[in-house]
Coordinates of C-alpha atoms in Angstrom, one line a residue:
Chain A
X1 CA -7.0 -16.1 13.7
X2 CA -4.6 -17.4 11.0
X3 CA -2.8 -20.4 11.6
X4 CA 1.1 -20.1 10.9
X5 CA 3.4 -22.6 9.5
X6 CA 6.9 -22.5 8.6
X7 CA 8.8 -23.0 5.5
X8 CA 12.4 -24.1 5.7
X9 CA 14.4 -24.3 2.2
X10 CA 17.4 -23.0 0.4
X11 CA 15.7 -22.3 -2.6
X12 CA 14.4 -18.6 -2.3
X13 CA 11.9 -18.9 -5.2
X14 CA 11.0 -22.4 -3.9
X15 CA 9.8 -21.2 -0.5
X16 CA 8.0 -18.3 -2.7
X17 CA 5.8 -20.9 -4.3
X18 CA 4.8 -22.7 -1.2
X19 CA 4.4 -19.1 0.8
X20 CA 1.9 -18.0 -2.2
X21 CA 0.2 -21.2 -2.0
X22 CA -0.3 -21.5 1.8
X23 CA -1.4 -17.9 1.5
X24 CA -4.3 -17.8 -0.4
X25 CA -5.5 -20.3 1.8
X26 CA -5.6 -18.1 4.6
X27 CA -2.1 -18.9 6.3
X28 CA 0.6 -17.3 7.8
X29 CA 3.7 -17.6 6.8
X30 CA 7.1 -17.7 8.0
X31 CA 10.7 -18.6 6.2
X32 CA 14.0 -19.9 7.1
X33 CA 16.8 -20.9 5.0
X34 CA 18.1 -23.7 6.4
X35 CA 17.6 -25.9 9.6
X36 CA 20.1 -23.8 11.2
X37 CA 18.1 -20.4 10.8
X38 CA 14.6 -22.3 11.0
X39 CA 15.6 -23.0 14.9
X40 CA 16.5 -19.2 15.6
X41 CA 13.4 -18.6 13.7
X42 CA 11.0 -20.5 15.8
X43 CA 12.5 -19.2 18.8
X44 CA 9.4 -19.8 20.6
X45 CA 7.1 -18.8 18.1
X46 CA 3.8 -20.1 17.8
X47 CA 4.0 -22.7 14.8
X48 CA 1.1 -24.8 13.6
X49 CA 2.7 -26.7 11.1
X50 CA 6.5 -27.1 9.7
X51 CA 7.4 -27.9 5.7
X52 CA 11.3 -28.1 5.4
X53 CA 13.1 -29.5 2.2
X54 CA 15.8 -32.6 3.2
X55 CA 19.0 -31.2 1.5
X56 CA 20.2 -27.6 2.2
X57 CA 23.6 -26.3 3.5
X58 CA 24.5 -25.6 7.3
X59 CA 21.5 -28.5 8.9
X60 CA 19.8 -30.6 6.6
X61 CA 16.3 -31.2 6.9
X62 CA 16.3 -34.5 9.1
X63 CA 18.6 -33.3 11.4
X64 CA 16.4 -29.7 12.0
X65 CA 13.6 -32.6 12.5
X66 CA 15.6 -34.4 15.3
X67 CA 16.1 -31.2 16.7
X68 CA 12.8 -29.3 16.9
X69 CA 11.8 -33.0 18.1
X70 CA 13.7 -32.1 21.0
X71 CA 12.2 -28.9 21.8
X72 CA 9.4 -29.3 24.3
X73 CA 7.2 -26.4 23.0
X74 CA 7.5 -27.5 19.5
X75 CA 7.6 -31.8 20.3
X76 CA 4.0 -32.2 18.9
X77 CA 4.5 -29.7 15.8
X78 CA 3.5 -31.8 12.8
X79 CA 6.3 -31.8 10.0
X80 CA 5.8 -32.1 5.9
X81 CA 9.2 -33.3 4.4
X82 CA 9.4 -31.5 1.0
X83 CA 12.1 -32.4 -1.5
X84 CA 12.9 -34.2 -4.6
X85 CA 14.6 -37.1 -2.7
X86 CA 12.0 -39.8 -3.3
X87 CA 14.2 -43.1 -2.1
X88 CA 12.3 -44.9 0.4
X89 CA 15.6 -45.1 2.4
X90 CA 15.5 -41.3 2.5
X91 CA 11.7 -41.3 3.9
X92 CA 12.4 -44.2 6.8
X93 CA 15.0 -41.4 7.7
X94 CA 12.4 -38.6 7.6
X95 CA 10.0 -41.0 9.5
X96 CA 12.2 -42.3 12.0
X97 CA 13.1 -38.2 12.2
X98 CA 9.8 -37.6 13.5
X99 CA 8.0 -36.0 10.1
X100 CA 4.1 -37.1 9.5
X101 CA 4.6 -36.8 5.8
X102 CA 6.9 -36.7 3.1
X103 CA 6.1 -35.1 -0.4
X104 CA 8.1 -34.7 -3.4
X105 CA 9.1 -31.9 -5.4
X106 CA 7.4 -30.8 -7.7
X107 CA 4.1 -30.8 -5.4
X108 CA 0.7 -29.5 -6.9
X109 CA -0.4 -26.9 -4.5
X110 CA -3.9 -28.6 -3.8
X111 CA -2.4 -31.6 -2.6
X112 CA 0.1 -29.6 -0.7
X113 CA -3.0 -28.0 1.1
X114 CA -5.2 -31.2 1.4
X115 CA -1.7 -32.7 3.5
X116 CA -1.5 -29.6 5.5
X117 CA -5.2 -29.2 6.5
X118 CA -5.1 -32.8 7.3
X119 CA -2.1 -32.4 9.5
X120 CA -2.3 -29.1 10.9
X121 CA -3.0 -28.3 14.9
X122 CA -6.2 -27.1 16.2
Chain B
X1 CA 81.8 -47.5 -42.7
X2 CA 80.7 -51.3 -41.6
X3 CA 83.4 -52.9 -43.9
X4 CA 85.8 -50.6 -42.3
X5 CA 84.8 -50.9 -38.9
X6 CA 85.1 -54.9 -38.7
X7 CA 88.0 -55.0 -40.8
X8 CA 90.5 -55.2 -37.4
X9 CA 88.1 -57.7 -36.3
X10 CA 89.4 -60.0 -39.7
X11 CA 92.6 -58.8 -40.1
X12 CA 94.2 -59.7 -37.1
X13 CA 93.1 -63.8 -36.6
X14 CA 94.1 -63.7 -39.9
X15 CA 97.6 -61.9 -39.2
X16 CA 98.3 -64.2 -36.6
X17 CA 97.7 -67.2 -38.5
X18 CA 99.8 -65.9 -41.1
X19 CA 102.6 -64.8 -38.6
X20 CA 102.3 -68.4 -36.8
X21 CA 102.9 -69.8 -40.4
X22 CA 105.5 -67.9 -41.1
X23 CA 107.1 -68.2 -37.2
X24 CA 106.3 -72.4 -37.9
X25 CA 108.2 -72.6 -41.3
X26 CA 110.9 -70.2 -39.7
X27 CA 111.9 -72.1 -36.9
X28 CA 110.8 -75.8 -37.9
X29 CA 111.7 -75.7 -41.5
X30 CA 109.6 -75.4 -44.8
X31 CA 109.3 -79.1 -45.2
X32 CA 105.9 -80.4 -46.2
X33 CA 104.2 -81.1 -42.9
X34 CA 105.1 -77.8 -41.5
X35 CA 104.2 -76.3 -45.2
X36 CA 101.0 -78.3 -44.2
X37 CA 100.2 -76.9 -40.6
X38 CA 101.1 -73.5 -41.2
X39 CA 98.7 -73.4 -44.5
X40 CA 96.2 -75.0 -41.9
X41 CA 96.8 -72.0 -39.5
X42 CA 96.9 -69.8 -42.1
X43 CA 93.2 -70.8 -43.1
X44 CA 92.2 -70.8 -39.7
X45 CA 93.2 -67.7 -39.2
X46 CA 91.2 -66.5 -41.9
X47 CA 88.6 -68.5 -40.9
X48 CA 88.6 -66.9 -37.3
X49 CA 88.6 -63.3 -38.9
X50 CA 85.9 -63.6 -41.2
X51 CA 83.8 -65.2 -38.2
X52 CA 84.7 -62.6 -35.9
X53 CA 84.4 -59.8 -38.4
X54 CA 81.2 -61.4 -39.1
X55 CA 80.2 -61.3 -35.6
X56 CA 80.8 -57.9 -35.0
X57 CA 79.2 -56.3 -37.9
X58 CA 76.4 -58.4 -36.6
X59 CA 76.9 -56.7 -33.6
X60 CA 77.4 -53.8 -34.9
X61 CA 74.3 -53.9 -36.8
X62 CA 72.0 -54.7 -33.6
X63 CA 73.5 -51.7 -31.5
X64 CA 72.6 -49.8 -34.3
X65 CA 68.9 -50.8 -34.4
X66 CA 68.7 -50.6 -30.5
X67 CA 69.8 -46.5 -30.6
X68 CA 66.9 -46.7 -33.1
X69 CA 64.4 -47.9 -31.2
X70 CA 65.8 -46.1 -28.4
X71 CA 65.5 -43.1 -30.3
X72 CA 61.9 -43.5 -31.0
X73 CA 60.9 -44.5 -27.5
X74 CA 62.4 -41.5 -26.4
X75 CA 60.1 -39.4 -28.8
X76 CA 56.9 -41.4 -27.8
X77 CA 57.6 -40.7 -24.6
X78 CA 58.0 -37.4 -24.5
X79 CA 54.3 -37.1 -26.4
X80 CA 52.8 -39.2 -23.7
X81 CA 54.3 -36.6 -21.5
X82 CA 53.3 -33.8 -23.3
X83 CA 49.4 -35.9 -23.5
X84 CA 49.8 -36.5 -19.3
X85 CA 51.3 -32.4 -19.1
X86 CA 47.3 -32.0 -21.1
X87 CA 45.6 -33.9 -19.2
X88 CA 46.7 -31.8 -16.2
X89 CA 46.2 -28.6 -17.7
X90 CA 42.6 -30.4 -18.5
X91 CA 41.9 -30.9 -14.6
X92 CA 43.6 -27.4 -13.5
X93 CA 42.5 -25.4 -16.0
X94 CA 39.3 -26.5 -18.0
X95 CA 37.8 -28.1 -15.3
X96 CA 37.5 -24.8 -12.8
X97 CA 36.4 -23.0 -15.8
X98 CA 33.4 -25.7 -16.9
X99 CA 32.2 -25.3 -12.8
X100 CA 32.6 -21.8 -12.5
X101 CA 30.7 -21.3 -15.9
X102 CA 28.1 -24.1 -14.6
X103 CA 27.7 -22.2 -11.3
X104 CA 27.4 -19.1 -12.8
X105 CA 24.6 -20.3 -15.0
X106 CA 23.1 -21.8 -12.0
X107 CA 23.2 -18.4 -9.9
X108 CA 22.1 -16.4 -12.9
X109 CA 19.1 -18.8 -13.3
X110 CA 18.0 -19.0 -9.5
X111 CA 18.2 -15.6 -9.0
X112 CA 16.0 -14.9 -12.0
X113 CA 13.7 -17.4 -11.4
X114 CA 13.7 -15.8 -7.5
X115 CA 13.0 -12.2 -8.9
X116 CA 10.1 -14.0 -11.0
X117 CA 8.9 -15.6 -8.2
X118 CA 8.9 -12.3 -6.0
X119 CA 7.1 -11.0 -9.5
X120 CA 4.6 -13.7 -9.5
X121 CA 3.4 -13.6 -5.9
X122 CA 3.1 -10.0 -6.3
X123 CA 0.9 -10.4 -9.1
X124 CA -1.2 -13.5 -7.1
X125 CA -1.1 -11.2 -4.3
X126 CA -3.0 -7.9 -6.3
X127 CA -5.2 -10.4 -8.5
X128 CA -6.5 -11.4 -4.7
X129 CA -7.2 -8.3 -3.8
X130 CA -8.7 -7.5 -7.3
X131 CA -10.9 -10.2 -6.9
X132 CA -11.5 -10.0 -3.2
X133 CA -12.6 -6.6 -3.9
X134 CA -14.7 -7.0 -6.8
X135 CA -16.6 -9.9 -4.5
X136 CA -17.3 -7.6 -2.5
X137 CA -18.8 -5.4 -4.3
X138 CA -20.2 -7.4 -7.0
X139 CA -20.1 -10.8 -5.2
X140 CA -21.6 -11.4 -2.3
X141 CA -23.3 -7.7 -2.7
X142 CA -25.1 -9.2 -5.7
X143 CA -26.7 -11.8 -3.9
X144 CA -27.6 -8.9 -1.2
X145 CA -28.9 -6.7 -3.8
X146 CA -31.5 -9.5 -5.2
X147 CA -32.5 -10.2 -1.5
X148 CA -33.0 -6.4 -1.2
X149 CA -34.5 -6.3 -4.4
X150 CA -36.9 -8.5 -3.5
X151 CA -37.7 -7.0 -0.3
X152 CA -38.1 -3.7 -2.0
X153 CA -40.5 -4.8 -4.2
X154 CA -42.3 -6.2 -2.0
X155 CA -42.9 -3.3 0.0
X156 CA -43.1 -0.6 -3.0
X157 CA -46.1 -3.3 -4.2
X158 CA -47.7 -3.0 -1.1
X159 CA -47.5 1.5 -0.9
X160 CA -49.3 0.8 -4.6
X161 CA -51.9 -1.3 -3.2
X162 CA -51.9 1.0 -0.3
X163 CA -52.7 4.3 -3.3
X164 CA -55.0 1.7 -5.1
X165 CA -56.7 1.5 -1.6
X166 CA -56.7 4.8 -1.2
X167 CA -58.3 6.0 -4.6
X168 CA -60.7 3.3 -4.0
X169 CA -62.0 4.6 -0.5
X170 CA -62.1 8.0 -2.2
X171 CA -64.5 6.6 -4.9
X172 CA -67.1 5.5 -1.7
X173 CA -67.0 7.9 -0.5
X174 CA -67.8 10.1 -3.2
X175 CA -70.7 7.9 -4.1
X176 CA -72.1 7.8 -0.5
X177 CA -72.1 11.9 -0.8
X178 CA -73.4 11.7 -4.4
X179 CA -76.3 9.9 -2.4
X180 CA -77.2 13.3 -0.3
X181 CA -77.9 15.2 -3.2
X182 CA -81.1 12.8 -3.6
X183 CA -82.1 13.7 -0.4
X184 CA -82.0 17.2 -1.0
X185 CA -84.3 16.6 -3.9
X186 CA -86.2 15.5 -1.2
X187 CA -85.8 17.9 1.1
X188 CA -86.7 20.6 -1.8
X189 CA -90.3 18.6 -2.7
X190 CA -90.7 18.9 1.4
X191 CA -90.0 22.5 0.9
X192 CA -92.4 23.1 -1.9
X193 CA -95.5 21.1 -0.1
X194 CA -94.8 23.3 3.0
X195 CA -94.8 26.5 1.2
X196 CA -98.2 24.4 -0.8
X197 CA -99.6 23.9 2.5
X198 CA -98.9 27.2 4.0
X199 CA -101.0 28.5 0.4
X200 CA -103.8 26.6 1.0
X201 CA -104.2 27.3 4.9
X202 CA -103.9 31.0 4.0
X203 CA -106.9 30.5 1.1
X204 CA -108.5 28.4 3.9
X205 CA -107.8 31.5 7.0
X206 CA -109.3 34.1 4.2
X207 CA -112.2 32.5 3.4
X208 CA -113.1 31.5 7.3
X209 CA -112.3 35.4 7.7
X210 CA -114.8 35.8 5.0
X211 CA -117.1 33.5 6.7
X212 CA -116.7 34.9 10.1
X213 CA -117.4 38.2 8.6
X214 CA -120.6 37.4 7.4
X215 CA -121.6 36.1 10.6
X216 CA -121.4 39.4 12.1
X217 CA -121.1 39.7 15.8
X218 CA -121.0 35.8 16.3
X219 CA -118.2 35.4 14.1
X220 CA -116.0 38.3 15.4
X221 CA -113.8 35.6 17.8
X222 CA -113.4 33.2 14.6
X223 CA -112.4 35.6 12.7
X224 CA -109.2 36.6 14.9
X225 CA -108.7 32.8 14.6
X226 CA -108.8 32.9 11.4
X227 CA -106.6 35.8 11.0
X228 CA -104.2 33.9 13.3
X229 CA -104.2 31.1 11.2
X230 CA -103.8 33.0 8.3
X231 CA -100.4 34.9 10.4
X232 CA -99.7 31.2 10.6
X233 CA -99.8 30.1 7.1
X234 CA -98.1 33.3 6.0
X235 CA -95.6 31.9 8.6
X236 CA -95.1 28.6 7.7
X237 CA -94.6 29.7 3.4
X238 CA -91.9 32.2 4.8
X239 CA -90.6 28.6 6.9
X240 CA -91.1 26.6 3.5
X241 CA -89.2 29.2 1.3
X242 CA -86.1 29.9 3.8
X243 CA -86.0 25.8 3.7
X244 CA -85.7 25.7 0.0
X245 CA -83.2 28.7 0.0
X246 CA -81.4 26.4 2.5
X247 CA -81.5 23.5 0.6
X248 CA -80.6 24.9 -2.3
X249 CA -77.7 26.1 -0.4
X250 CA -76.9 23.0 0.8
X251 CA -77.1 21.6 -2.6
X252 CA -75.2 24.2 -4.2
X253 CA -72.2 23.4 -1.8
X254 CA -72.6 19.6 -1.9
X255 CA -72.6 19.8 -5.8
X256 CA -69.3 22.3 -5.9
X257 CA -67.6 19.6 -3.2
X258 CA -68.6 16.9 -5.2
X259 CA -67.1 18.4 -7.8
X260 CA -64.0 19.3 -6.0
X261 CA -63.7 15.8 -4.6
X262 CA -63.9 14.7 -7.8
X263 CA -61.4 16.5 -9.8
X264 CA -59.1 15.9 -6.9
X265 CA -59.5 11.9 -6.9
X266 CA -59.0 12.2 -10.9
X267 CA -55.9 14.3 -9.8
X268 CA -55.1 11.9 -7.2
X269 CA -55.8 8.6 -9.3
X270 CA -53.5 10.4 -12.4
X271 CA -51.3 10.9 -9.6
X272 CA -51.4 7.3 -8.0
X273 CA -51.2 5.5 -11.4
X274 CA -47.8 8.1 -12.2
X275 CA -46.5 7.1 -8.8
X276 CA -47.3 3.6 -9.5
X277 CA -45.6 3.8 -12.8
X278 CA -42.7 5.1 -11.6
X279 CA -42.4 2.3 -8.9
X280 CA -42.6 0.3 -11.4
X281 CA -40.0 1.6 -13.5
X282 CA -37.3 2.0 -10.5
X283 CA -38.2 -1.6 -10.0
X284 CA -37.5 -2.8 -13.5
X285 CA -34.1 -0.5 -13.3
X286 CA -33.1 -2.1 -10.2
X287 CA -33.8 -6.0 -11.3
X288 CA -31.9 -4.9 -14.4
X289 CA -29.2 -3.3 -12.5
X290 CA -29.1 -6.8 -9.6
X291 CA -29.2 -8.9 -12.5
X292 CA -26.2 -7.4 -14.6
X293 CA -24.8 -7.3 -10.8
X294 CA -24.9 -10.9 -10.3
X295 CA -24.0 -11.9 -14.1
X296 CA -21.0 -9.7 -13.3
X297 CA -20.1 -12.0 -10.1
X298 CA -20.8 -14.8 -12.3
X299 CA -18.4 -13.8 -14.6
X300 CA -15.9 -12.7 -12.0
X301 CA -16.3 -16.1 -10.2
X302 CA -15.9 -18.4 -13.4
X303 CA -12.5 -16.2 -14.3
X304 CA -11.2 -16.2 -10.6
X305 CA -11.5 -19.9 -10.3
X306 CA -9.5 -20.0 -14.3
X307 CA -7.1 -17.6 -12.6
X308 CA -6.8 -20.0 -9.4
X309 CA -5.9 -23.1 -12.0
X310 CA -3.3 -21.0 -13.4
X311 CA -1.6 -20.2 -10.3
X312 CA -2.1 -23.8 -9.6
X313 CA 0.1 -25.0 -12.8
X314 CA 2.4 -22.4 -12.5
X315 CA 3.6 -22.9 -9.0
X316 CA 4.1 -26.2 -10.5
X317 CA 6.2 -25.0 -13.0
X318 CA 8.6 -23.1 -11.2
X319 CA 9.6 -25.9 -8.8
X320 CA 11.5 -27.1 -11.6
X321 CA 14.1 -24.4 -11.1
X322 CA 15.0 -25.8 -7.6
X323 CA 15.6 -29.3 -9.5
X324 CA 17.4 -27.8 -12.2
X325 CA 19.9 -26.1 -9.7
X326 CA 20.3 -29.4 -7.7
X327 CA 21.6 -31.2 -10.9
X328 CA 23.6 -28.3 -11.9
X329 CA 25.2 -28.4 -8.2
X330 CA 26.0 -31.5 -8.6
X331 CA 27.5 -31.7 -12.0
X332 CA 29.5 -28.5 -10.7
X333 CA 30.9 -30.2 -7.5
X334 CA 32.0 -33.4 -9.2
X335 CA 33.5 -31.5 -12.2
X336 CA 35.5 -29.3 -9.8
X337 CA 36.7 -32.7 -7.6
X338 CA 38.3 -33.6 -11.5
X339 CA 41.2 -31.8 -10.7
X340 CA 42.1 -34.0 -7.8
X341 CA 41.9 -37.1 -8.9
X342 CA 43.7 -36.4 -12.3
X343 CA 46.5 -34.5 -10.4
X344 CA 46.7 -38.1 -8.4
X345 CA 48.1 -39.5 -11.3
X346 CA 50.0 -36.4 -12.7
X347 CA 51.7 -36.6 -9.5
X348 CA 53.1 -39.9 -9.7
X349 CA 54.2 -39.1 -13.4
X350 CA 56.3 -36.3 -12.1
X351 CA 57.4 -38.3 -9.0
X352 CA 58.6 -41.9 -10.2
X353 CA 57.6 -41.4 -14.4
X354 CA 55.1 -43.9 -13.9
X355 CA 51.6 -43.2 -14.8
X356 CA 48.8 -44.3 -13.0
X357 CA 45.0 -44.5 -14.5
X358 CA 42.7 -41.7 -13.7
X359 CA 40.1 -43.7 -10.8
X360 CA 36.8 -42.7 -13.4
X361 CA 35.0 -45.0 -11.4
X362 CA 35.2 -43.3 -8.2
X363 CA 34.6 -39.9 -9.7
X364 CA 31.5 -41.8 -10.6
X365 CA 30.6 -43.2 -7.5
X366 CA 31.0 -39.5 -5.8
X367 CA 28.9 -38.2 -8.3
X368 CA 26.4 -40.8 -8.0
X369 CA 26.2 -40.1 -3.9
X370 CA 25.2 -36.8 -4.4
X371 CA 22.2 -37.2 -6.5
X372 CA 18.9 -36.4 -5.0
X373 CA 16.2 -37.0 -7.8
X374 CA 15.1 -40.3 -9.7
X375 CA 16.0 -38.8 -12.8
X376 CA 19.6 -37.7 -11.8
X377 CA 20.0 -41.7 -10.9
X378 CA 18.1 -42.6 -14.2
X379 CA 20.5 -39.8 -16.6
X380 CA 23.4 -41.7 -14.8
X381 CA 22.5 -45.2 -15.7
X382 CA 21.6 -43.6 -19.3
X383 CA 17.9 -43.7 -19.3
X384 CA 16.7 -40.3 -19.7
X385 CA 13.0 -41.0 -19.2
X386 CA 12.3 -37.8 -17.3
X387 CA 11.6 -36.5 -14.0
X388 CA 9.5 -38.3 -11.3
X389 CA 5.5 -37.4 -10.4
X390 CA 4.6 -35.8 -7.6
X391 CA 3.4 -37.7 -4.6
X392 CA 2.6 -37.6 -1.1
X393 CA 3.2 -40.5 1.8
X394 CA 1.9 -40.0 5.4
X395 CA 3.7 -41.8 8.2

C-alpha cells in the first residue's frame, strides 16, 4: 500500500511540482495551503511524511511544526522544511521546531526523493 | 521718489537751524559772535539733515531690498510646497498604483504558471500511463515473449525430432518386411521341390505298379502300395502347388503393402519435412516478432528515462515562479507602506510648515525584514549575482 505524505504551501503550482514528483514515485499525496488548513487536513489521517514551506499566510511553517509536534498521533511524523529561506538562523528555528530536514527552493526532485525515502516511516 | 522721500528728513534740522539763527540774531542782536553762532547752527543744521536724510534713504534703501528678498522667499516657498503637495500625490497616488500593477502582474503570473502546472502534471500523468502501458505490453512482455520463445522452440524441436523419429521407425520397419519377401523366395523353391518330389514318387509308384504287375500274383499287394503311394505323390504335388499359389498370394500382398507402406512414408516424410519447415518458419517469425518486441522496449525504455530527465529539469524550472512572486510580494508591500511614511512628513508640513525628511532608511530596513531568499538580500546590498543552489541539511 502507498505511503502518503503531505504537502503544505501557498504556492498552488508549487505543491503541483512536489505532488507530481512524489507521485511517480509511487506516493500519495495530500495538500493544504497553509499550516492552518494542513491541521484540519490531517485530522487524524494516516501521514507518513510531512513537506511544508516556512512562509505562508494564516500559520507559517514552524509554527504548523510546533503544533503537529503536539499532536500525539502525529509526534513521531518526520517533517521536510521546504522553502527559499536558507539563513541558518531560519533552520535552528525549523530544527528547534522539530523538522528532520530542511531543503531549499528550488529542490531537484531526485534529491527531494532520496531525503524523503531516507526519512519516511515504515 | 528717494530724493523726495528723505527730503523732510533734511529739510527740517536744517529749518531749525536756520530758525534758531534767525530766533539768536533776533533776540540777542546781529553782532559778530551771534552772526558767528547762528552761522554755526545754521551749518549744523544742515549738517544734521543731510545725515539724517542720508540715513533714511539708507534705510529706506534696506527695507526695500528686505520686501525683495521677502518676495522671493515667498515664491520659493510656495514651490517647495507645491514639490512637498508632489511628493504626497507621489505616496497616495503613484505608489497604490505601482503595487496594484505589481500584484496584478504577480496574480496574473501565478495563476498562469498554476494552470501550467495543472497542464504539466496532466501531461506527466498520461505520459505514465503511455509508458506504463507500453511496458506492459512491449516491456516486460518482451522479455516474457523471448522466455516463451525459447520454450517454444524447444518443444516444437523436440515434435520434429519426434516426426524425424517417426519416419525413421517407419523406414525399419519397412526393411524388416522387405526381408519376408526373401523368405517367400524360399518358401516358393520349397514349393517347387515338393511338387519335384511329389513327380518323382509318382514316376517311382508307376514303375513299382509296373513292377508289381509283372510279378503277377506275388506282386498284387505291392502293387496297391504302389498305387497308394502313387495317390500320395499325386497328393503331395496338389500340397506343393496350393503352397506356391499360397505363397504367391502371400507375396502378392506383401509386395502391394510394401508398396503401400512405402508411398505412404514418402507421403509421410514429404509431409514431416513440410511440417518441419513450417515449424521452422513460425519459429523464425516469432524470434523476429520477440526481437522487434524487445528492441521496441528498448527503445521505449531509453525515451522514458529522457522523458523522466525532462520532468526532472522542468519541475525545477517552475519553482522559480514561487520565488519570483515572493520578491514581487515584497516589492509590493513595501511600495504600498510608501504612502505612510511620506504622509508622516506631509503631515507636519500642513501642521506646523515644517518639513521633516522622509525616514528612507527605515522603509529600507522593513523591506529588508521581509526578504526570504539570498538573492533578495544580495539585490539589496547591490550585488546581483543570482539566486542560490539548491541544497539539503538533515537535523
Amino acid at each position: 500500500m502507498a505511503k502518503t505524505i503531505l504537502i503544505v504551501d501557498d504556492s498552488a503550482s508549487l505543491r503541483q511540482v512536489v505532488s507530481i514528483a512524489l507521485k511517480g514515485a509511487g506516493y500519495d499525496v495530500i495538500e493544504g495551503c497553509d499550516g492552518k488548513d494542513a491541521l484540519a487536513k490531517l485530522n487524524g489521517q494516516k501521514v507518513h511524511l510531512i513537506i511544508s514551506d516556512v512562509n505562508m499566510p494564516n500559520m507559517d511553517g514552524i509554527t504548523f511544526v510546533k503544533e503537529v509536534k503536539q499532536l500525539p498521533a502525529y509526534k513521531f511524523t518526520p517533517i521536510i522544511m521546504l522553502t527559499t529561506e536558507s539563513q541558518e538562523a531560519k533552520k535552528a528555528e525549523g530544527q528547534a521546531a522539530g523538522a528532520k530536514a530542511w531543503v531549499v527552493k528550488p529542490f531537484q526532485p531526485q534529491q527531494m526523493l532520496t531525503a524523503v525515502s531516507k526519512l519516511i516511516l515504515p | 521718489m528717494r530724493s523726495s522721500a528723505t527730503f523732510p528728513y533734511f529739510a527740517t534740522p536744517f529749518g531749525l537751524g536756520l530758525l534758531a539763527a534767525g530766533l539768536l540774531l533776533g533776540l540777542a542782536g546781529a553782532d559778530a559772535v551771534n552772526l558767528g553762532v547762528a552761522a554755526t547752527l545754521a551749518l549744523l543744521g544742515g549738517l544734521a539733515g543731510r545725515w539724517l536724510s542720508g540715513r533714511h534713504g539708507a534705510a529706506l534703501a534696506e527695507t526695500t531690498a528686505a520686501r525683495a528678498d521677502v518676495e522671493a522667499l515667498t515664491g520659493r516657498l510656495a514651490g517647495a510646497q507645491a514639490h512637498v503637495d508632489s511628493v504626497l500625490a507621489l505616496g497616495d497616488d503613484l505608489a497604490p498604483v505601482w503595487a496594484r500593477q505589481i500584484e496584478t502582474g504577480r496574480a496574473q503570473m501565478e495563476q498562469a504558471i498554476t494552470g501550467l502546472t495543472g497542464d504539466f502534471a496532466g501531461i506527466v500523468q498520461s505520459l505514465d500511463a503511455a509508458v506504463r502501458a507500453s511496458s506492459a505490453a512491449g516491456g516486460d512482455a518482451g522479455q516474457d515473449l523471448a522466455g516463451v520463445f525459447a520454450r517454444s522452440e524447444t518443444n516444437l524441436g523436440r515434435v520434429v525430432e519426434s516426426l524425424h523419429g517417426a519416419v525413421r521407425h517407419k523406414e525399419e520397419t519397412m526393411a524388416e518386411i522387405k526381408t519376408l519377401l526373401d523368405f517367400i523366395g524360399e518358401l516358393q523353391q520349397m514349393a517347387a521341390a515338393v511338387a519335384g518330389i511329389a513327380d518323382q514318387t509318382n514316376l517311382l509308384a508307376l514303375n513299382a505298379a509296373i513292377e508289381a504287375a509283372r510279378a503277377g500274383e506275388a506282386g498284387r499287394g505291392f502293387a496297391v502300395v504302389a498305387d497308394e503311394v502313387r495317390k500320395l505323390s499325386t497328393l503331395s504335388k496338389e500340397t506343393g502347388n496350393r503352397i506356391s499359389a499360397k505363397v504367391d498370394t502371400i507375396n502378392t500382398a506383401i509386395t502391394g503393402a510394401v508398396r503401400a507402406a512405402e508411398q505412404t512414408a514418402a507421403s509421410d516424410a514429404q509431409a514431416f519435412d513440410t511440417a518441419g519447415a513450417s515449424i521452422h518458419a513460425v519459429l523464425a517469425d516469432f524470434r523476429g516478432l520477440a526481437e522487434g518486441l524487445a528492441e521496441s522496449s528498448g527503445i521505449l525504455r531509453r525515451e522514458s528515462e529522457d522523458i523522466q530527465a525532462r520532468i526532472a529539469g522542468a519541475l525545477v524550472q517552475l519553482q522559480f515562479q514561487d520565488r519570483v512572486s515572493q520578491i514581487l510580494s515584497h516589492a509590493r508591500d513595501n511600495i504600498a507602506s510608501l504612502p505612510g511614511y511620506i504622509q508622516a512628513g506631509g503631515t507636519d508640513v500642513h501642521a506646523d510648515g515644517g518639513v521633516r525628511a522622509i525616514d528612507t532608511a527605515r522603509l529600507l530596513a522593513d523591506l529588508e525584514r521581509t526578504y526570504a531568499m539570498a538573492e533578495e538580500r544580495s539585490n539589496h546590498d547591490g550585488d546581483t549575482s543570482g539566486a542560490d543552489d539548491s541544497e539539503i541539511t538533515f537535523f
